[in-house]
Amino acid sequence: MTTASPETATNVIAPRRSVLEHVTQLWRYRELLGNLVRKELKVKYKGSSLGFLWSLLNPAMYLVVFYIAFQIVLGAGIPSFAVFILTGLLAWNFFSIAAGSSVNAIVGNSSLVNKVYFPREILPLAAVGANLVHFALQALVLLLVIAGVEIFKVVADVTPERLATLPNVDVAYLWLLVPALVALLLLTSAFGVFLSCVNVYARDTQHLLELALLAWFWMTPIIYPWGLQAAKVPTWLTLVNPITPIVLAIQRALYGIVEAPPGGIGVQGQAGVVLQLPPESPLWYFRNLVIVAFVATVLLGLAFKLFARLEGNFAEEL
């Protein structure tokens, strides 16, 4: 909370700031947020000759390695495995790397925190913003590859059998990318703000996070199809993981192969086909994303409240 007198302006860090006050202050300091995002990006590529090109080369190398290792050498039962895994992996990498960067955002900027006043929650949000830029660059590579596949299907004489193994972008599901990204950004921001303030008091948080993310990754259908989870547990239980509806929506929009080919990996559906993705309507995916976005918004509000309670003693703890 900020109080001002005619002579001087005094900034009081009060533990009773409302969520609306947090949002208002973030908007007031949006220019600082933008500058911190740019600083994070400059620091990451300081001294690098290729700069942002590394963000483009990273997913390109993923595609090549996954195609050779899993598609050619190991013969994965998932068609177009490189595209399948990258559709989920990019979203996961954004979440996990942004969370990992945010956890040290306050501790790593202790000198700045102790010198001048600004909304401290800007620091973890700047880490999220910088990783959002990387995510956008990496997603651009994936979109170019998918566009290339769609052009190949038009100009080449592709057999129906071969066509069934290629990514199938369905326009009816493409719009799901927008709510999926909104839900992902809200969820990542909530975890970033929460982890950054907790880590000031419990420095083991950063180490615990690494283990938690490792287990969380394997509970999310990224390198295996959702059908394998659905074969073991009820569908609703697979959606309790908030990252799963986001990954499924992105996979359905950009990958789009719902049924696996004969001998493929998945779960036996009611019509006798092997399912890789839920054979549901766009509204089913949208409903799940709305639930995740709502929960993430509540978590972000709670994270702001916790941050307001803890930031008063940051100076003593840092």
XYZ file of C-alpha atoms in Angstrom:
318
model
C 0.000 0.000 0.000
C 1.325 3.452 -0.839
C 0.781 6.574 1.274
C 1.976 10.010 0.280
C 2.507 13.374 1.980
C 3.119 16.680 0.303
C 6.854 16.512 1.087
C 7.732 12.868 0.651
C 6.238 9.651 -0.600
C 6.434 6.649 1.725
C 5.898 3.121 0.498
C 4.451 0.797 3.115
C 4.581 -2.928 2.440
C 1.367 -4.038 4.103
C 0.233 -7.643 4.584
C -3.373 -6.797 3.725
C -3.256 -5.920 0.068
C -6.180 -7.202 -1.887
C -5.817 -9.120 -5.142
C -7.206 -6.098 -6.967
C -4.490 -3.898 -5.439
C -1.869 -6.390 -6.635
C -3.256 -6.276 -10.151
C -3.524 -2.479 -10.059
C 0.101 -2.125 -8.962
C 1.270 -4.590 -11.598
C -0.477 -2.516 -14.254
C 1.046 0.670 -12.867
C 4.517 -0.879 -13.056
C 3.963 -2.622 -16.415
C 6.864 -0.715 -17.983
C 9.212 -2.078 -15.325
C 7.833 -5.573 -15.978
C 8.614 -5.182 -19.674
C 12.141 -3.942 -18.904
C 12.800 -6.886 -16.577
C 11.604 -9.318 -19.240
C 13.997 -7.744 -21.742
C 16.794 -7.913 -19.152
C 16.157 -11.630 -18.590
C 16.346 -12.259 -22.328
C 19.544 -10.208 -22.722
C 21.239 -11.988 -19.818
C 20.350 -15.418 -21.221
C 21.953 -14.714 -24.593
C 24.694 -12.335 -23.442
C 27.821 -12.972 -25.496
C 26.006 -15.415 -27.779
C 26.576 -15.096 -31.514
C 23.256 -16.613 -32.563
C 21.121 -15.077 -29.806
C 17.440 -15.882 -30.204
C 18.224 -18.374 -32.966
C 19.095 -20.843 -30.218
C 15.434 -20.815 -29.187
C 14.543 -21.813 -32.758
C 17.266 -24.436 -33.093
C 16.280 -26.172 -29.878
C 12.852 -27.493 -31.029
C 14.239 -28.147 -34.519
C 16.859 -30.434 -33.002
C 14.161 -32.077 -30.860
C 12.191 -32.912 -34.015
C 15.224 -34.431 -35.757
C 16.351 -36.448 -32.736
C 12.878 -37.733 -31.882
C 12.220 -38.679 -35.496
C 15.463 -40.629 -35.853
C 15.521 -42.192 -32.377
C 11.864 -43.055 -31.844
C 10.383 -43.224 -35.338
C 13.177 -44.894 -37.294
C 15.395 -46.705 -34.767
C 12.905 -47.751 -32.066
C 9.799 -47.884 -34.277
C 7.470 -46.108 -31.846
C 3.836 -47.181 -32.107
C 2.756 -43.530 -32.200
C 2.517 -42.103 -35.745
C 4.492 -38.904 -36.371
C 5.972 -39.282 -32.928
C 8.242 -36.233 -33.225
C 5.291 -33.890 -33.796
C 3.199 -35.675 -31.155
C 5.772 -35.284 -28.402
C 6.719 -31.715 -29.314
C 3.102 -30.496 -29.121
C 3.028 -31.455 -25.458
C 6.690 -30.944 -24.612
C 6.798 -27.257 -25.555
C 3.910 -26.463 -23.212
C 5.508 -28.525 -20.448
C 8.923 -26.922 -20.951
C 7.378 -23.465 -20.658
C 5.645 -24.398 -17.412
C 8.566 -26.237 -15.816
C 11.356 -23.834 -16.874
C 9.305 -20.764 -15.895
C 8.536 -22.327 -12.514
C 12.232 -23.165 -12.052
C 13.237 -19.608 -12.957
C 10.595 -18.030 -10.730
C 11.549 -19.948 -7.613
C 14.817 -17.961 -7.336
C 13.411 -14.678 -8.620
C 13.313 -12.985 -5.184
C 16.408 -14.607 -3.666
C 18.469 -14.016 -6.796
C 17.538 -10.323 -6.852
C 18.058 -9.674 -3.138
C 20.184 -6.566 -3.743
C 17.431 -5.039 -5.862
C 14.687 -6.026 -3.398
C 16.490 -4.349 -0.485
C 17.271 -1.085 -2.274
C 14.190 0.275 -3.994
C 10.470 -0.236 -3.767
C 8.468 -1.837 -6.521
C 5.896 -4.663 -6.474
C 8.133 -7.654 -5.735
C 5.794 -10.049 -7.522
C 6.999 -8.469 -10.739
C 10.223 -10.488 -10.428
C 8.681 -13.990 -10.785
C 6.270 -12.663 -13.406
C 9.231 -11.296 -15.390
C 10.742 -14.799 -15.366
C 7.437 -16.155 -16.668
C 7.324 -13.438 -19.346
C 10.861 -14.183 -20.559
C 10.066 -17.873 -20.886
C 6.840 -17.006 -22.695
C 8.970 -15.340 -25.393
C 11.075 -18.499 -25.727
C 7.903 -20.584 -25.883
C 6.524 -18.409 -28.702
C 9.744 -18.763 -30.713
C 9.842 -22.531 -30.232
C 6.145 -22.881 -31.095
C 6.866 -21.027 -34.332
C 9.187 -23.852 -35.407
C 6.528 -26.447 -34.625
C 3.895 -24.505 -36.574
C 6.203 -24.235 -39.581
C 6.779 -28.006 -39.547
C 3.053 -28.696 -39.297
C 2.380 -26.240 -42.128
C 4.995 -28.089 -44.191
C 3.219 -31.395 -43.524
C -0.121 -29.918 -44.610
C 1.436 -28.636 -47.846
C 3.050 -32.049 -48.420
C -0.355 -33.725 -48.097
C -1.770 -31.413 -50.771
C 1.016 -31.571 -53.365
C 2.136 -35.205 -52.907
C 0.271 -38.330 -53.901
C -0.215 -39.651 -50.369
C -1.962 -42.983 -49.865
C -4.840 -43.164 -47.342
C -2.739 -45.455 -45.126
C 0.131 -42.972 -45.108
C -2.277 -40.069 -44.654
C -3.635 -41.656 -41.449
C -0.159 -41.515 -39.891
C 0.464 -37.815 -40.582
C -0.543 -34.945 -38.252
C -4.098 -33.891 -38.946
C -4.789 -30.241 -38.136
C -8.534 -29.951 -37.613
C -9.820 -26.379 -38.014
C -12.732 -27.179 -35.716
C -10.241 -27.670 -32.854
C -7.633 -25.068 -33.798
C -9.254 -22.272 -31.779
C -8.630 -24.287 -28.612
C -5.027 -23.061 -28.735
C -6.102 -19.653 -27.401
C -7.845 -20.818 -24.191
C -5.125 -23.458 -23.744
C -2.398 -20.802 -23.755
C -4.405 -18.523 -21.444
C -4.889 -21.379 -18.961
C -1.203 -22.308 -19.218
C -0.083 -18.712 -18.590
C -2.387 -18.296 -15.572
C -1.279 -21.607 -14.082
C 2.410 -20.854 -14.608
C 2.059 -17.362 -13.118
C 0.281 -18.768 -10.050
C 3.045 -21.284 -9.407
C 5.736 -18.699 -10.120
C 4.440 -16.152 -7.579
C 3.808 -18.869 -4.976
C 7.217 -20.539 -5.315
C 9.183 -17.271 -5.344
C 7.927 -16.100 -1.943
C 8.031 -19.532 -0.275
C 11.636 -20.040 -1.379
C 12.722 -16.940 0.565
C 11.863 -18.733 3.822
C 12.434 -22.362 2.756
C 15.421 -22.580 0.423
C 14.865 -26.310 -0.089
C 11.872 -25.383 -2.224
C 14.007 -25.111 -5.359
C 15.410 -28.613 -4.845
C 12.032 -30.092 -3.986
C 10.600 -28.481 -7.116
C 13.026 -30.386 -9.342
C 11.832 -33.718 -7.928
C 8.182 -32.712 -8.074
C 8.486 -31.618 -11.711
C 10.178 -34.898 -12.613
C 7.285 -36.928 -11.187
C 4.726 -34.478 -12.607
C 6.199 -34.826 -16.111
C 5.720 -38.593 -16.139
C 2.138 -38.232 -14.890
C 1.333 -36.046 -17.920
C 0.605 -37.683 -21.324
C 3.447 -36.054 -23.225
C 5.705 -38.885 -24.383
C 2.931 -41.473 -24.268
C -0.659 -41.131 -25.494
C -3.481 -40.222 -23.146
C -5.058 -43.584 -23.977
C -2.497 -45.410 -21.851
C -3.613 -43.429 -18.798
C -7.288 -43.872 -19.628
C -6.755 -47.630 -19.781
C -5.707 -47.642 -16.108
C -7.797 -44.922 -14.440
C -11.132 -43.167 -15.087
C -11.057 -40.331 -17.595
C -11.976 -37.701 -14.990
C -8.987 -38.744 -12.884
C -6.581 -38.170 -15.781
C -7.889 -34.591 -15.976
C -7.154 -33.797 -12.321
C -3.608 -33.009 -13.407
C -4.096 -29.370 -14.568
C -1.448 -29.676 -17.275
C -3.201 -32.656 -18.910
C -6.240 -30.756 -20.321
C -3.861 -28.120 -21.711
C -1.597 -30.692 -23.362
C -4.562 -32.666 -24.724
C -6.115 -29.536 -26.260
C -2.843 -28.588 -27.971
C -2.316 -32.163 -29.185
C -5.898 -32.315 -30.512
C -5.505 -28.984 -32.331
C -2.068 -29.516 -33.889
C -1.481 -33.291 -33.933
C -5.043 -34.500 -34.331
C -4.518 -38.267 -34.723
C -7.203 -39.613 -32.397
C -7.031 -43.253 -33.455
C -3.767 -45.141 -33.544
C -2.950 -47.307 -36.583
C -3.099 -51.130 -36.226
C -0.501 -52.195 -33.682
C -0.241 -48.644 -32.331
C -0.150 -47.549 -28.724
C -3.357 -46.481 -27.015
C -6.477 -47.904 -25.421
C -9.256 -49.947 -26.962
C -12.238 -47.685 -27.563
C -15.917 -48.600 -27.679
C -15.909 -48.982 -31.464
C -12.958 -51.341 -31.361
C -10.396 -48.688 -32.333
C -7.240 -47.833 -30.435
C -7.499 -44.299 -29.046
C -4.587 -41.912 -28.524
C -6.599 -38.777 -27.741
C -10.101 -38.371 -26.290
C -12.611 -38.708 -29.174
C -14.625 -35.798 -27.845
C -16.054 -32.580 -29.283
C -14.271 -29.195 -29.138
C -16.661 -28.149 -26.371
C -15.451 -31.046 -24.187
C -11.865 -29.826 -24.509
C -12.986 -26.213 -23.981
C -14.909 -27.117 -20.826
C -11.776 -28.702 -19.354
C -9.695 -25.640 -20.229
C -12.241 -23.321 -18.591
C -12.035 -25.384 -15.397
C -8.226 -25.229 -15.430
C -8.271 -21.475 -16.121
C -10.730 -20.905 -13.269
C -8.680 -22.968 -10.811
C -5.482 -21.244 -11.972
C -7.067 -17.812 -11.430
C -8.065 -18.783 -7.889
C -4.556 -20.136 -7.251
C -3.034 -16.904 -8.581
C -5.224 -14.866 -6.243
C -4.196 -17.039 -3.298
C -0.547 -16.757 -4.355
C -0.856 -12.944 -4.328
C -2.398 -13.057 -0.838
C 0.402 -15.305 0.440
C 3.006 -13.102 -1.225
C 1.554 -10.020 0.507
C 1.779 -11.727 3.894
C 5.365 -12.898 3.427
C 7.017 -9.973 1.637
C 7.089 -7.785 4.757
C 10.065 -9.765 6.117
C 11.890 -10.318 2.834
C 14.621 -7.835 3.807
C 15.411 -9.738 7.028
C 15.420 -13.138 5.338
C 17.541 -12.190 2.315
